[in-house]
């Protein structure tokens, strides 16, 4: 399946991001803990060169904790401070405040040595759409709802929010766009809901999720839907238009889920659209359990 990113606006988003980055000492990059590589922007390392860096593995409440630990270690080894979090919890704000202070320690020491005050550490939040930037800004500002300027091109005037006495946060998040060179990136972003569902084939996506789960998280579908996951039936099927590489077992599982949930069309036949939406919704809301879609690359010679 071909996945499309929002067309246009990218040059403008990049320019706004570059302008904002100039104003801050620390860039807090929010990524989705379930797919940190897919939800990162490949240009951020260059754009944020020379700045303090923090990566937040956000929505960690939905991700596999063991895999999240691997990602934390991976980023730390690569010299970037990293924490996992659920943006909606108070403890996350405390952890981030501490981490920001630590990242700024060295810089503050230099400023103190020059007789400058150290009260004005400035930071910004950046990330691709839907990773939780506004939720973080709300949590950090203690406000019920931040103004959302989540479209590239919407300017909010660059206000600073005081986060305790520790740092000041730009109230406008930097909008990034993902690198879409790998098909897996598109799939992961579609699965985690970072792409408008109208732009994708829901049934194909659900089949990809089933295939992934059968392989990486065996038992999850059986536990949730009471279906038999073992693939007995290996004959090919021609009653659905599918990618040739979709496994017959994944299709059979989809049939069984529909049957279990009685998702039938009015005139008879399986309602694949409804089944696919229910499955994706269960995955996205964590009802299938804590699941990660990708692991960090393993270094050779390890
Ligand atoms: P933005 O587009 O990056 O500003 O993302 P939002 O802050 O609007 O968040 C997108 C969705 O993710 C919202 O429904 C949030 O409630 C949800 N969300 C944000 N952070 C978390 C988190 O840590 N865990 C969970 N489960 N949901 C989150």
PDB file of C-alpha atoms and ligand atoms in Angstrom:
ATOM      1  CA  UNK A   1       0.000   0.000   0.000  1.00  0.00           C
ATOM      2  CA  UNK A   2       1.220   3.505  -0.779  1.00  0.00           C
ATOM      3  CA  UNK A   3       0.994   5.987   2.060  1.00  0.00           C
ATOM      4  CA  UNK A   4       0.840   9.717   1.462  1.00  0.00           C
ATOM      5  CA  UNK A   5       1.954  12.432   3.827  1.00  0.00           C
ATOM      6  CA  UNK A   6       0.081  15.739   3.934  1.00  0.00           C
ATOM      7  CA  UNK A   7       1.058  17.373   0.693  1.00  0.00           C
ATOM      8  CA  UNK A   8       2.343  20.939   0.627  1.00  0.00           C
ATOM      9  CA  UNK A   9       3.071  23.039   3.700  1.00  0.00           C
ATOM     10  CA  UNK A  10       6.297  21.202   4.309  1.00  0.00           C
ATOM     11  CA  UNK A  11       8.593  24.035   3.237  1.00  0.00           C
ATOM     12  CA  UNK A  12       6.650  26.449   5.418  1.00  0.00           C
ATOM     13  CA  UNK A  13       6.747  24.076   8.387  1.00  0.00           C
ATOM     14  CA  UNK A  14      10.477  23.715   7.968  1.00  0.00           C
ATOM     15  CA  UNK A  15      10.989  27.482   7.858  1.00  0.00           C
ATOM     16  CA  UNK A  16       8.879  28.023  10.980  1.00  0.00           C
ATOM     17  CA  UNK A  17      10.708  25.236  12.741  1.00  0.00           C
ATOM     18  CA  UNK A  18      14.078  26.740  11.878  1.00  0.00           C
ATOM     19  CA  UNK A  19      12.978  30.177  13.082  1.00  0.00           C
ATOM     20  CA  UNK A  20      11.739  28.791  16.400  1.00  0.00           C
ATOM     21  CA  UNK A  21      14.800  26.650  16.997  1.00  0.00           C
ATOM     22  CA  UNK A  22      16.963  29.771  16.885  1.00  0.00           C
ATOM     23  CA  UNK A  23      15.105  31.132  19.940  1.00  0.00           C
ATOM     24  CA  UNK A  24      15.663  28.164  22.248  1.00  0.00           C
ATOM     25  CA  UNK A  25      18.375  26.359  24.181  1.00  0.00           C
ATOM     26  CA  UNK A  26      16.682  22.977  24.290  1.00  0.00           C
ATOM     27  CA  UNK A  27      14.619  21.076  21.735  1.00  0.00           C
ATOM     28  CA  UNK A  28      12.190  18.585  23.264  1.00  0.00           C
ATOM     29  CA  UNK A  29      11.320  16.127  20.552  1.00  0.00           C
ATOM     30  CA  UNK A  30       8.137  14.128  21.067  1.00  0.00           C
ATOM     31  CA  UNK A  31       7.952  10.755  19.365  1.00  0.00           C
ATOM     32  CA  UNK A  32       5.459   7.906  19.610  1.00  0.00           C
ATOM     33  CA  UNK A  33       6.863   5.200  21.887  1.00  0.00           C
ATOM     34  CA  UNK A  34       5.157   2.519  19.771  1.00  0.00           C
ATOM     35  CA  UNK A  35       7.209   3.494  16.710  1.00  0.00           C
ATOM     36  CA  UNK A  36       9.980   5.948  17.635  1.00  0.00           C
ATOM     37  CA  UNK A  37      11.864   5.627  14.353  1.00  0.00           C
ATOM     38  CA  UNK A  38       8.791   6.034  12.153  1.00  0.00           C
ATOM     39  CA  UNK A  39       7.512   9.010  14.148  1.00  0.00           C
ATOM     40  CA  UNK A  40      10.826  10.903  14.117  1.00  0.00           C
ATOM     41  CA  UNK A  41      11.829  13.511  11.626  1.00  0.00           C
ATOM     42  CA  UNK A  42      15.059  12.580   9.922  1.00  0.00           C
ATOM     43  CA  UNK A  43      16.139  16.261   9.650  1.00  0.00           C
ATOM     44  CA  UNK A  44      15.893  17.096  13.340  1.00  0.00           C
ATOM     45  CA  UNK A  45      19.507  16.202  14.118  1.00  0.00           C
ATOM     46  CA  UNK A  46      20.695  18.764  11.620  1.00  0.00           C
ATOM     47  CA  UNK A  47      18.102  21.406  12.533  1.00  0.00           C
ATOM     48  CA  UNK A  48      18.812  21.125  16.271  1.00  0.00           C
ATOM     49  CA  UNK A  49      22.594  20.898  16.027  1.00  0.00           C
ATOM     50  CA  UNK A  50      24.264  22.650  18.973  1.00  0.00           C
ATOM     51  CA  UNK A  51      21.098  22.701  21.100  1.00  0.00           C
ATOM     52  CA  UNK A  52      20.287  20.706  24.197  1.00  0.00           C
ATOM     53  CA  UNK A  53      18.289  17.682  23.116  1.00  0.00           C
ATOM     54  CA  UNK A  54      15.618  15.596  24.820  1.00  0.00           C
ATOM     55  CA  UNK A  55      13.526  12.849  23.275  1.00  0.00           C
ATOM     56  CA  UNK A  56      10.244  11.914  24.902  1.00  0.00           C
ATOM     57  CA  UNK A  57       8.954   8.449  24.081  1.00  0.00           C
ATOM     58  CA  UNK A  58       5.345   9.534  24.455  1.00  0.00           C
ATOM     59  CA  UNK A  59       2.230   7.368  24.767  1.00  0.00           C
ATOM     60  CA  UNK A  60       4.452   4.891  26.588  1.00  0.00           C
ATOM     61  CA  UNK A  61       1.300   3.704  28.354  1.00  0.00           C
ATOM     62  CA  UNK A  62       0.320   2.087  25.025  1.00  0.00           C
ATOM     63  CA  UNK A  63       3.753   0.671  24.121  1.00  0.00           C
ATOM     64  CA  UNK A  64       5.477  -2.566  25.125  1.00  0.00           C
ATOM     65  CA  UNK A  65       7.554  -1.551  28.194  1.00  0.00           C
ATOM     66  CA  UNK A  66      10.440  -3.888  27.341  1.00  0.00           C
ATOM     67  CA  UNK A  67      10.760  -2.416  23.848  1.00  0.00           C
ATOM     68  CA  UNK A  68      10.479   1.121  25.245  1.00  0.00           C
ATOM     69  CA  UNK A  69      13.443   0.357  27.518  1.00  0.00           C
ATOM     70  CA  UNK A  70      15.437  -0.723  24.462  1.00  0.00           C
ATOM     71  CA  UNK A  71      14.634   2.563  22.737  1.00  0.00           C
ATOM     72  CA  UNK A  72      15.599   4.637  25.801  1.00  0.00           C
ATOM     73  CA  UNK A  73      18.956   2.884  25.918  1.00  0.00           C
ATOM     74  CA  UNK A  74      19.410   3.320  22.173  1.00  0.00           C
ATOM     75  CA  UNK A  75      18.927   7.095  22.246  1.00  0.00           C
ATOM     76  CA  UNK A  76      21.082   7.510  25.358  1.00  0.00           C
ATOM     77  CA  UNK A  77      23.917   5.603  23.714  1.00  0.00           C
ATOM     78  CA  UNK A  78      23.545   8.030  20.817  1.00  0.00           C
ATOM     79  CA  UNK A  79      23.995  10.970  23.195  1.00  0.00           C
ATOM     80  CA  UNK A  80      20.401  12.179  23.500  1.00  0.00           C
ATOM     81  CA  UNK A  81      18.645  12.402  26.874  1.00  0.00           C
ATOM     82  CA  UNK A  82      15.523  10.280  26.664  1.00  0.00           C
ATOM     83  CA  UNK A  83      12.510   9.566  28.849  1.00  0.00           C
ATOM     84  CA  UNK A  84       9.332   7.599  28.388  1.00  0.00           C
ATOM     85  CA  UNK A  85       6.050   9.141  29.445  1.00  0.00           C
ATOM     86  CA  UNK A  86       2.324   9.404  29.377  1.00  0.00           C
ATOM     87  CA  UNK A  87       1.806  13.094  28.613  1.00  0.00           C
ATOM     88  CA  UNK A  88      -1.373  13.239  30.611  1.00  0.00           C
ATOM     89  CA  UNK A  89       0.204  12.357  33.961  1.00  0.00           C
ATOM     90  CA  UNK A  90       1.559  14.894  36.464  1.00  0.00           C
ATOM     91  CA  UNK A  91       4.641  12.793  37.155  1.00  0.00           C
ATOM     92  CA  UNK A  92       5.666  13.227  33.515  1.00  0.00           C
ATOM     93  CA  UNK A  93       5.915  16.987  33.968  1.00  0.00           C
ATOM     94  CA  UNK A  94       8.157  16.524  37.002  1.00  0.00           C
ATOM     95  CA  UNK A  95      10.391  14.066  35.169  1.00  0.00           C
ATOM     96  CA  UNK A  96      10.730  16.368  32.178  1.00  0.00           C
ATOM     97  CA  UNK A  97      11.495  19.380  34.374  1.00  0.00           C
ATOM     98  CA  UNK A  98      14.293  17.420  36.038  1.00  0.00           C
ATOM     99  CA  UNK A  99      15.648  16.195  32.751  1.00  0.00           C
ATOM    100  CA  UNK A 100      15.619  19.681  31.244  1.00  0.00           C
ATOM    101  CA  UNK A 101      17.503  21.012  34.267  1.00  0.00           C
ATOM    102  CA  UNK A 102      20.109  18.295  33.855  1.00  0.00           C
ATOM    103  CA  UNK A 103      20.536  18.938  30.147  1.00  0.00           C
ATOM    104  CA  UNK A 104      21.010  22.622  30.913  1.00  0.00           C
ATOM    105  CA  UNK A 105      23.406  22.189  33.820  1.00  0.00           C
ATOM    106  CA  UNK A 106      26.526  22.577  31.751  1.00  0.00           C
ATOM    107  CA  UNK A 107      25.202  25.531  29.851  1.00  0.00           C
ATOM    108  CA  UNK A 108      24.099  27.226  33.074  1.00  0.00           C
ATOM    109  CA  UNK A 109      27.534  26.768  34.624  1.00  0.00           C
ATOM    110  CA  UNK A 110      29.054  28.576  31.652  1.00  0.00           C
ATOM    111  CA  UNK A 111      26.520  31.392  31.953  1.00  0.00           C
ATOM    112  CA  UNK A 112      27.087  31.733  35.699  1.00  0.00           C
ATOM    113  CA  UNK A 113      30.829  31.945  35.128  1.00  0.00           C
ATOM    114  CA  UNK A 114      30.133  34.954  32.909  1.00  0.00           C
ATOM    115  CA  UNK A 115      27.955  36.518  35.591  1.00  0.00           C
ATOM    116  CA  UNK A 116      24.743  35.945  33.637  1.00  0.00           C
ATOM    117  CA  UNK A 117      21.591  34.708  35.284  1.00  0.00           C
ATOM    118  CA  UNK A 118      20.480  31.190  34.532  1.00  0.00           C
ATOM    119  CA  UNK A 119      16.764  31.664  34.900  1.00  0.00           C
ATOM    120  CA  UNK A 120      16.052  31.811  31.259  1.00  0.00           C
ATOM    121  CA  UNK A 121      16.455  28.381  29.836  1.00  0.00           C
ATOM    122  CA  UNK A 122      14.199  28.336  26.842  1.00  0.00           C
ATOM    123  CA  UNK A 123      12.775  25.223  25.285  1.00  0.00           C
ATOM    124  CA  UNK A 124      10.428  24.189  22.549  1.00  0.00           C
ATOM    125  CA  UNK A 125       8.361  21.109  21.831  1.00  0.00           C
ATOM    126  CA  UNK A 126       8.579  19.584  18.377  1.00  0.00           C
ATOM    127  CA  UNK A 127       7.143  16.538  16.685  1.00  0.00           C
ATOM    128  CA  UNK A 128       5.024  15.193  13.878  1.00  0.00           C
ATOM    129  CA  UNK A 129       1.223  15.584  14.072  1.00  0.00           C
ATOM    130  CA  UNK A 130      -0.681  13.623  16.701  1.00  0.00           C
ATOM    131  CA  UNK A 131       2.280  12.526  18.848  1.00  0.00           C
ATOM    132  CA  UNK A 132       1.033  14.571  21.817  1.00  0.00           C
ATOM    133  CA  UNK A 133       2.634  18.005  21.474  1.00  0.00           C
ATOM    134  CA  UNK A 134      -0.456  19.985  22.551  1.00  0.00           C
ATOM    135  CA  UNK A 135      -1.098  17.590  25.412  1.00  0.00           C
ATOM    136  CA  UNK A 136       2.447  18.211  26.649  1.00  0.00           C
ATOM    137  CA  UNK A 137       2.118  21.970  26.327  1.00  0.00           C
ATOM    138  CA  UNK A 138      -1.145  21.802  28.276  1.00  0.00           C
ATOM    139  CA  UNK A 139       0.400  19.622  30.975  1.00  0.00           C
ATOM    140  CA  UNK A 140       3.478  21.820  31.277  1.00  0.00           C
ATOM    141  CA  UNK A 141       1.517  25.048  31.378  1.00  0.00           C
ATOM    142  CA  UNK A 142      -1.075  23.695  33.781  1.00  0.00           C
ATOM    143  CA  UNK A 143      -3.749  24.934  31.430  1.00  0.00           C
ATOM    144  CA  UNK A 144      -6.865  22.991  30.579  1.00  0.00           C
ATOM    145  CA  UNK A 145      -6.398  23.581  26.900  1.00  0.00           C
ATOM    146  CA  UNK A 146      -3.644  25.156  24.892  1.00  0.00           C
ATOM    147  CA  UNK A 147      -4.501  27.081  21.804  1.00  0.00           C
ATOM    148  CA  UNK A 148      -3.928  24.676  19.027  1.00  0.00           C
ATOM    149  CA  UNK A 149      -1.914  25.820  16.115  1.00  0.00           C
ATOM    150  CA  UNK A 150      -1.416  22.427  14.763  1.00  0.00           C
ATOM    151  CA  UNK A 151      -1.387  23.339  11.139  1.00  0.00           C
ATOM    152  CA  UNK A 152       1.786  24.537   9.553  1.00  0.00           C
ATOM    153  CA  UNK A 153       1.145  28.153   8.724  1.00  0.00           C
ATOM    154  CA  UNK A 154      -0.876  28.973  11.834  1.00  0.00           C
ATOM    155  CA  UNK A 155       1.193  31.489  13.763  1.00  0.00           C
ATOM    156  CA  UNK A 156       0.577  32.036  17.427  1.00  0.00           C
ATOM    157  CA  UNK A 157       2.964  34.828  18.089  1.00  0.00           C
ATOM    158  CA  UNK A 158       5.635  33.009  20.057  1.00  0.00           C
ATOM    159  CA  UNK A 159       4.476  33.401  23.637  1.00  0.00           C
ATOM    160  CA  UNK A 160       6.562  31.950  26.454  1.00  0.00           C
ATOM    161  CA  UNK A 161       5.036  29.788  29.149  1.00  0.00           C
ATOM    162  CA  UNK A 162       6.889  29.643  32.482  1.00  0.00           C
ATOM    163  CA  UNK A 163       7.266  26.037  33.609  1.00  0.00           C
ATOM    164  CA  UNK A 164       7.783  26.524  37.350  1.00  0.00           C
ATOM    165  CA  UNK A 165      11.058  28.324  37.848  1.00  0.00           C
ATOM    166  CA  UNK A 166      12.949  25.839  35.686  1.00  0.00           C
ATOM    167  CA  UNK A 167      12.447  26.934  32.123  1.00  0.00           C
ATOM    168  CA  UNK A 168      10.328  28.810  29.646  1.00  0.00           C
ATOM    169  CA  UNK A 169       8.501  26.984  26.929  1.00  0.00           C
ATOM    170  CA  UNK A 170       7.508  28.309  23.545  1.00  0.00           C
ATOM    171  CA  UNK A 171       3.723  27.934  23.420  1.00  0.00           C
ATOM    172  CA  UNK A 172       3.758  26.948  19.767  1.00  0.00           C
ATOM    173  CA  UNK A 173       5.027  23.472  18.976  1.00  0.00           C
ATOM    174  CA  UNK A 174       7.298  22.905  16.035  1.00  0.00           C
ATOM    175  CA  UNK A 175       5.510  20.787  13.464  1.00  0.00           C
ATOM    176  CA  UNK A 176       7.694  18.155  11.857  1.00  0.00           C
ATOM    177  CA  UNK A 177       6.962  15.752   9.066  1.00  0.00           C
ATOM    178  CA  UNK A 178       8.083  12.163   8.939  1.00  0.00           C
ATOM    179  CA  UNK A 179      10.514  10.740   6.443  1.00  0.00           C
ATOM    180  CA  UNK A 180       8.417   8.516   4.246  1.00  0.00           C
ATOM    181  CA  UNK A 181      11.105   6.634   2.400  1.00  0.00           C
ATOM    182  CA  UNK A 182      10.337   3.314   4.060  1.00  0.00           C
ATOM    183  CA  UNK A 183       6.939   1.752   3.466  1.00  0.00           C
ATOM    184  CA  UNK A 184       7.056   0.537   7.058  1.00  0.00           C
ATOM    185  CA  UNK A 185       7.029   4.159   8.252  1.00  0.00           C
ATOM    186  CA  UNK A 186       3.726   4.830   6.506  1.00  0.00           C
ATOM    187  CA  UNK A 187       2.236   1.630   7.859  1.00  0.00           C
ATOM    188  CA  UNK A 188       3.294   2.424  11.422  1.00  0.00           C
ATOM    189  CA  UNK A 189       1.983   5.978  11.277  1.00  0.00           C
ATOM    190  CA  UNK A 190      -1.295   4.773   9.797  1.00  0.00           C
ATOM    191  CA  UNK A 191      -1.609   2.139  12.524  1.00  0.00           C
ATOM    192  CA  UNK A 192      -0.952   4.612  15.328  1.00  0.00           C
ATOM    193  CA  UNK A 193      -3.483   7.038  13.863  1.00  0.00           C
ATOM    194  CA  UNK A 194      -1.066   9.717  12.698  1.00  0.00           C
ATOM    195  CA  UNK A 195      -2.531   9.694   9.242  1.00  0.00           C
ATOM    196  CA  UNK A 196      -6.047  10.492   8.201  1.00  0.00           C
ATOM    197  CA  UNK A 197      -7.934   7.214   7.795  1.00  0.00           C
ATOM    198  CA  UNK A 198      -9.670   8.536   4.660  1.00  0.00           C
ATOM    199  CA  UNK A 199      -6.343   8.448   2.884  1.00  0.00           C
ATOM    200  CA  UNK A 200      -5.685   4.767   3.534  1.00  0.00           C
ATOM    201  CA  UNK A 201      -7.213   1.409   2.797  1.00  0.00           C
ATOM    202  CA  UNK A 202      -8.552   0.422   6.208  1.00  0.00           C
ATOM    203  CA  UNK A 203      -9.056  -3.238   5.356  1.00  0.00           C
ATOM    204  CA  UNK A 204      -5.518  -3.680   4.084  1.00  0.00           C
ATOM    205  CA  UNK A 205      -4.153  -1.876   7.106  1.00  0.00           C
ATOM    206  CA  UNK A 206      -6.123  -4.132   9.455  1.00  0.00           C
ATOM    207  CA  UNK A 207      -4.756  -7.202   7.659  1.00  0.00           C
ATOM    208  CA  UNK A 208      -1.232  -5.839   8.071  1.00  0.00           C
ATOM    209  CA  UNK A 209      -1.908  -5.385  11.772  1.00  0.00           C
ATOM    210  CA  UNK A 210      -3.197  -8.952  12.056  1.00  0.00           C
ATOM    211  CA  UNK A 211      -0.124 -10.346  10.265  1.00  0.00           C
ATOM    212  CA  UNK A 212       2.172  -8.297  12.500  1.00  0.00           C
ATOM    213  CA  UNK A 213       0.412  -9.382  15.694  1.00  0.00           C
ATOM    214  CA  UNK A 214       0.362 -13.071  14.728  1.00  0.00           C
ATOM    215  CA  UNK A 215       4.104 -12.854  14.259  1.00  0.00           C
ATOM    216  CA  UNK A 216       5.273 -10.459  17.003  1.00  0.00           C
ATOM    217  CA  UNK A 217       2.596 -10.797  19.669  1.00  0.00           C
ATOM    218  CA  UNK A 218       1.104 -14.285  19.360  1.00  0.00           C
ATOM    219  CA  UNK A 219      -1.897 -14.853  21.599  1.00  0.00           C
ATOM    220  CA  UNK A 220      -3.075 -11.231  21.619  1.00  0.00           C
ATOM    221  CA  UNK A 221      -5.857 -11.718  19.041  1.00  0.00           C
ATOM    222  CA  UNK A 222      -6.907 -15.007  20.582  1.00  0.00           C
ATOM    223  CA  UNK A 223      -7.183 -13.368  23.987  1.00  0.00           C
ATOM    224  CA  UNK A 224      -9.191 -10.400  22.773  1.00  0.00           C
ATOM    225  CA  UNK A 225     -11.530 -12.028  20.265  1.00  0.00           C
ATOM    226  CA  UNK A 226     -11.533 -15.699  21.226  1.00  0.00           C
ATOM    227  CA  UNK A 227     -10.337 -16.814  17.807  1.00  0.00           C
ATOM    228  CA  UNK A 228      -7.938 -19.602  16.875  1.00  0.00           C
ATOM    229  CA  UNK A 229      -4.691 -18.060  15.622  1.00  0.00           C
ATOM    230  CA  UNK A 230      -3.077 -21.179  14.230  1.00  0.00           C
ATOM    231  CA  UNK A 231      -2.998 -21.239  10.455  1.00  0.00           C
ATOM    232  CA  UNK A 232      -4.388 -24.499   9.187  1.00  0.00           C
ATOM    233  CA  UNK A 233      -5.664 -23.284   5.912  1.00  0.00           C
ATOM    234  CA  UNK A 234      -2.951 -22.456   3.421  1.00  0.00           C
ATOM    235  CA  UNK A 235      -4.957 -22.327   0.215  1.00  0.00           C
ATOM    236  CA  UNK A 236      -5.110 -18.948  -1.491  1.00  0.00           C
ATOM    237  CA  UNK A 237      -8.365 -17.106  -1.542  1.00  0.00           C
ATOM    238  CA  UNK A 238      -9.864 -14.998  -4.233  1.00  0.00           C
ATOM    239  CA  UNK A 239     -12.904 -13.562  -2.516  1.00  0.00           C
ATOM    240  CA  UNK A 240     -11.098 -10.373  -1.515  1.00  0.00           C
ATOM    241  CA  UNK A 241      -8.923  -8.073  -3.522  1.00  0.00           C
ATOM    242  CA  UNK A 242      -5.724  -8.217  -1.553  1.00  0.00           C
ATOM    243  CA  UNK A 243      -2.052  -7.771  -1.851  1.00  0.00           C
ATOM    244  CA  UNK A 244      -0.670 -11.035  -3.100  1.00  0.00           C
ATOM    245  CA  UNK A 245       1.577 -11.308  -0.058  1.00  0.00           C
ATOM    246  CA  UNK A 246      -1.234 -11.123   2.499  1.00  0.00           C
ATOM    247  CA  UNK A 247      -1.265 -14.393   4.377  1.00  0.00           C
ATOM    248  CA  UNK A 248      -4.398 -16.515   4.109  1.00  0.00           C
ATOM    249  CA  UNK A 249      -4.200 -16.998   7.854  1.00  0.00           C
ATOM    250  CA  UNK A 250      -4.493 -13.245   8.434  1.00  0.00           C
ATOM    251  CA  UNK A 251      -7.616 -13.179   6.260  1.00  0.00           C
ATOM    252  CA  UNK A 252      -9.060 -16.150   8.090  1.00  0.00           C
ATOM    253  CA  UNK A 253      -8.426 -14.399  11.411  1.00  0.00           C
ATOM    254  CA  UNK A 254     -10.227 -11.319  10.086  1.00  0.00           C
ATOM    255  CA  UNK A 255     -13.194 -13.506   9.075  1.00  0.00           C
ATOM    256  CA  UNK A 256     -13.226 -15.095  12.513  1.00  0.00           C
ATOM    257  CA  UNK A 257     -13.119 -11.736  14.278  1.00  0.00           C
ATOM    258  CA  UNK A 258     -16.095 -10.557  12.179  1.00  0.00           C
ATOM    259  CA  UNK A 259     -17.972 -13.730  12.985  1.00  0.00           C
ATOM    260  CA  UNK A 260     -17.240 -13.436  16.703  1.00  0.00           C
ATOM    261  CA  UNK A 261     -18.418  -9.852  16.740  1.00  0.00           C
ATOM    262  CA  UNK A 262     -21.287 -10.550  14.324  1.00  0.00           C
ATOM    263  CA  UNK A 263     -20.127  -7.784  11.996  1.00  0.00           C
ATOM    264  CA  UNK A 264     -22.291  -8.630   9.009  1.00  0.00           C
ATOM    265  CA  UNK A 265     -23.561  -6.453   6.199  1.00  0.00           C
ATOM    266  CA  UNK A 266     -27.285  -5.777   5.948  1.00  0.00           C
ATOM    267  CA  UNK A 267     -27.746  -7.857   2.840  1.00  0.00           C
ATOM    268  CA  UNK A 268     -25.502 -10.656   4.171  1.00  0.00           C
ATOM    269  CA  UNK A 269     -21.745 -11.163   3.951  1.00  0.00           C
ATOM    270  CA  UNK A 270     -18.945 -10.047   6.210  1.00  0.00           C
ATOM    271  CA  UNK A 271     -18.608  -6.360   6.989  1.00  0.00           C
ATOM    272  CA  UNK A 272     -14.842  -6.027   6.562  1.00  0.00           C
ATOM    273  CA  UNK A 273     -14.877  -2.267   6.899  1.00  0.00           C
ATOM    274  CA  UNK A 274     -16.519  -2.415  10.320  1.00  0.00           C
ATOM    275  CA  UNK A 275     -14.278  -5.266  11.440  1.00  0.00           C
ATOM    276  CA  UNK A 276     -11.158  -3.387  10.343  1.00  0.00           C
ATOM    277  CA  UNK A 277     -12.233  -0.215  12.140  1.00  0.00           C
ATOM    278  CA  UNK A 278     -13.026  -2.103  15.340  1.00  0.00           C
ATOM    279  CA  UNK A 279      -9.653  -3.859  15.274  1.00  0.00           C
ATOM    280  CA  UNK A 280      -7.705  -0.652  14.616  1.00  0.00           C
ATOM    281  CA  UNK A 281      -9.643   1.136  17.314  1.00  0.00           C
ATOM    282  CA  UNK A 282      -8.844  -1.646  19.789  1.00  0.00           C
ATOM    283  CA  UNK A 283      -5.165  -1.406  18.917  1.00  0.00           C
ATOM    284  CA  UNK A 284      -4.979   2.394  19.075  1.00  0.00           C
ATOM    285  CA  UNK A 285      -6.758   2.632  22.392  1.00  0.00           C
ATOM    286  CA  UNK A 286      -4.625  -0.054  24.020  1.00  0.00           C
ATOM    287  CA  UNK A 287      -7.408  -2.646  24.343  1.00  0.00           C
ATOM    288  CA  UNK A 288      -5.166  -5.237  22.677  1.00  0.00           C
ATOM    289  CA  UNK A 289      -2.518  -4.589  25.320  1.00  0.00           C
ATOM    290  CA  UNK A 290       0.760  -2.675  25.232  1.00  0.00           C
ATOM    291  CA  UNK A 291       2.226  -3.207  21.795  1.00  0.00           C
ATOM    292  CA  UNK A 292       5.263  -1.715  20.029  1.00  0.00           C
ATOM    293  CA  UNK A 293       5.574  -1.754  16.268  1.00  0.00           C
ATOM    294  CA  UNK A 294       9.339  -1.459  15.923  1.00  0.00           C
ATOM    295  CA  UNK A 295      12.554  -2.115  17.807  1.00  0.00           C
ATOM    296  CA  UNK A 296      15.771  -0.104  17.626  1.00  0.00           C
ATOM    297  CA  UNK A 297      18.370  -1.251  15.136  1.00  0.00           C
ATOM    298  CA  UNK A 298      20.782  -3.779  16.588  1.00  0.00           C
ATOM    299  CA  UNK A 299      24.409  -2.784  16.193  1.00  0.00           C
ATOM    300  CA  UNK A 300      26.574  -5.282  14.393  1.00  0.00           C
ATOM    301  CA  UNK A 301      29.148  -7.164  16.505  1.00  0.00           C
ATOM    302  CA  UNK A 302      26.826  -7.173  19.481  1.00  0.00           C
TER     303      UNK A 302
HETATM  304  P1  LIG B   1      -0.360  16.875  18.664  1.00  0.00           P
HETATM  305  O1  LIG B   1      -1.012  16.827  17.320  1.00  0.00           O
HETATM  306  O2  LIG B   1       1.054  16.415  18.582  1.00  0.00           O
HETATM  307  O3  LIG B   1      -0.486  18.191  19.362  1.00  0.00           O
HETATM  308  O4  LIG B   1      -1.079  15.760  19.547  1.00  0.00           O
HETATM  309  P2  LIG B   1      -2.188  15.946  20.685  1.00  0.00           P
HETATM  310  O5  LIG B   1      -1.585  16.525  21.916  1.00  0.00           O
HETATM  311  O6  LIG B   1      -3.387  16.634  20.107  1.00  0.00           O
HETATM  312  O7  LIG B   1      -2.509  14.404  21.014  1.00  0.00           O
HETATM  313  C1  LIG B   1      -3.087  13.542  20.065  1.00  0.00           C
HETATM  314  C2  LIG B   1      -3.910  12.486  20.793  1.00  0.00           C
HETATM  315  O8  LIG B   1      -3.051  11.661  21.579  1.00  0.00           O
HETATM  316  C3  LIG B   1      -4.922  13.074  21.784  1.00  0.00           C
HETATM  317  O9  LIG B   1      -6.113  12.287  21.704  1.00  0.00           O
HETATM  318  C4  LIG B   1      -4.259  12.904  23.150  1.00  0.00           C
HETATM  319  O10 LIG B   1      -5.180  12.765  24.194  1.00  0.00           O
HETATM  320  C5  LIG B   1      -3.490  11.622  22.944  1.00  0.00           C
HETATM  321  N1  LIG B   1      -2.278  11.550  23.792  1.00  0.00           N
HETATM  322  C6  LIG B   1      -1.295  12.471  23.922  1.00  0.00           C
HETATM  323  N2  LIG B   1      -0.335  12.029  24.745  1.00  0.00           N
HETATM  324  C7  LIG B   1      -0.709  10.783  25.151  1.00  0.00           C
HETATM  325  C8  LIG B   1      -0.089   9.781  25.979  1.00  0.00           C
HETATM  326  O11 LIG B   1       1.008   9.937  26.534  1.00  0.00           O
HETATM  327  N3  LIG B   1      -0.781   8.601  26.096  1.00  0.00           N
HETATM  328  C9  LIG B   1      -1.981   8.383  25.494  1.00  0.00           C
HETATM  329  N4  LIG B   1      -2.565   7.196  25.668  1.00  0.00           N
HETATM  330  N5  LIG B   1      -2.566   9.297  24.691  1.00  0.00           N
HETATM  331  C10 LIG B   1      -1.944  10.468  24.527  1.00  0.00           C
END
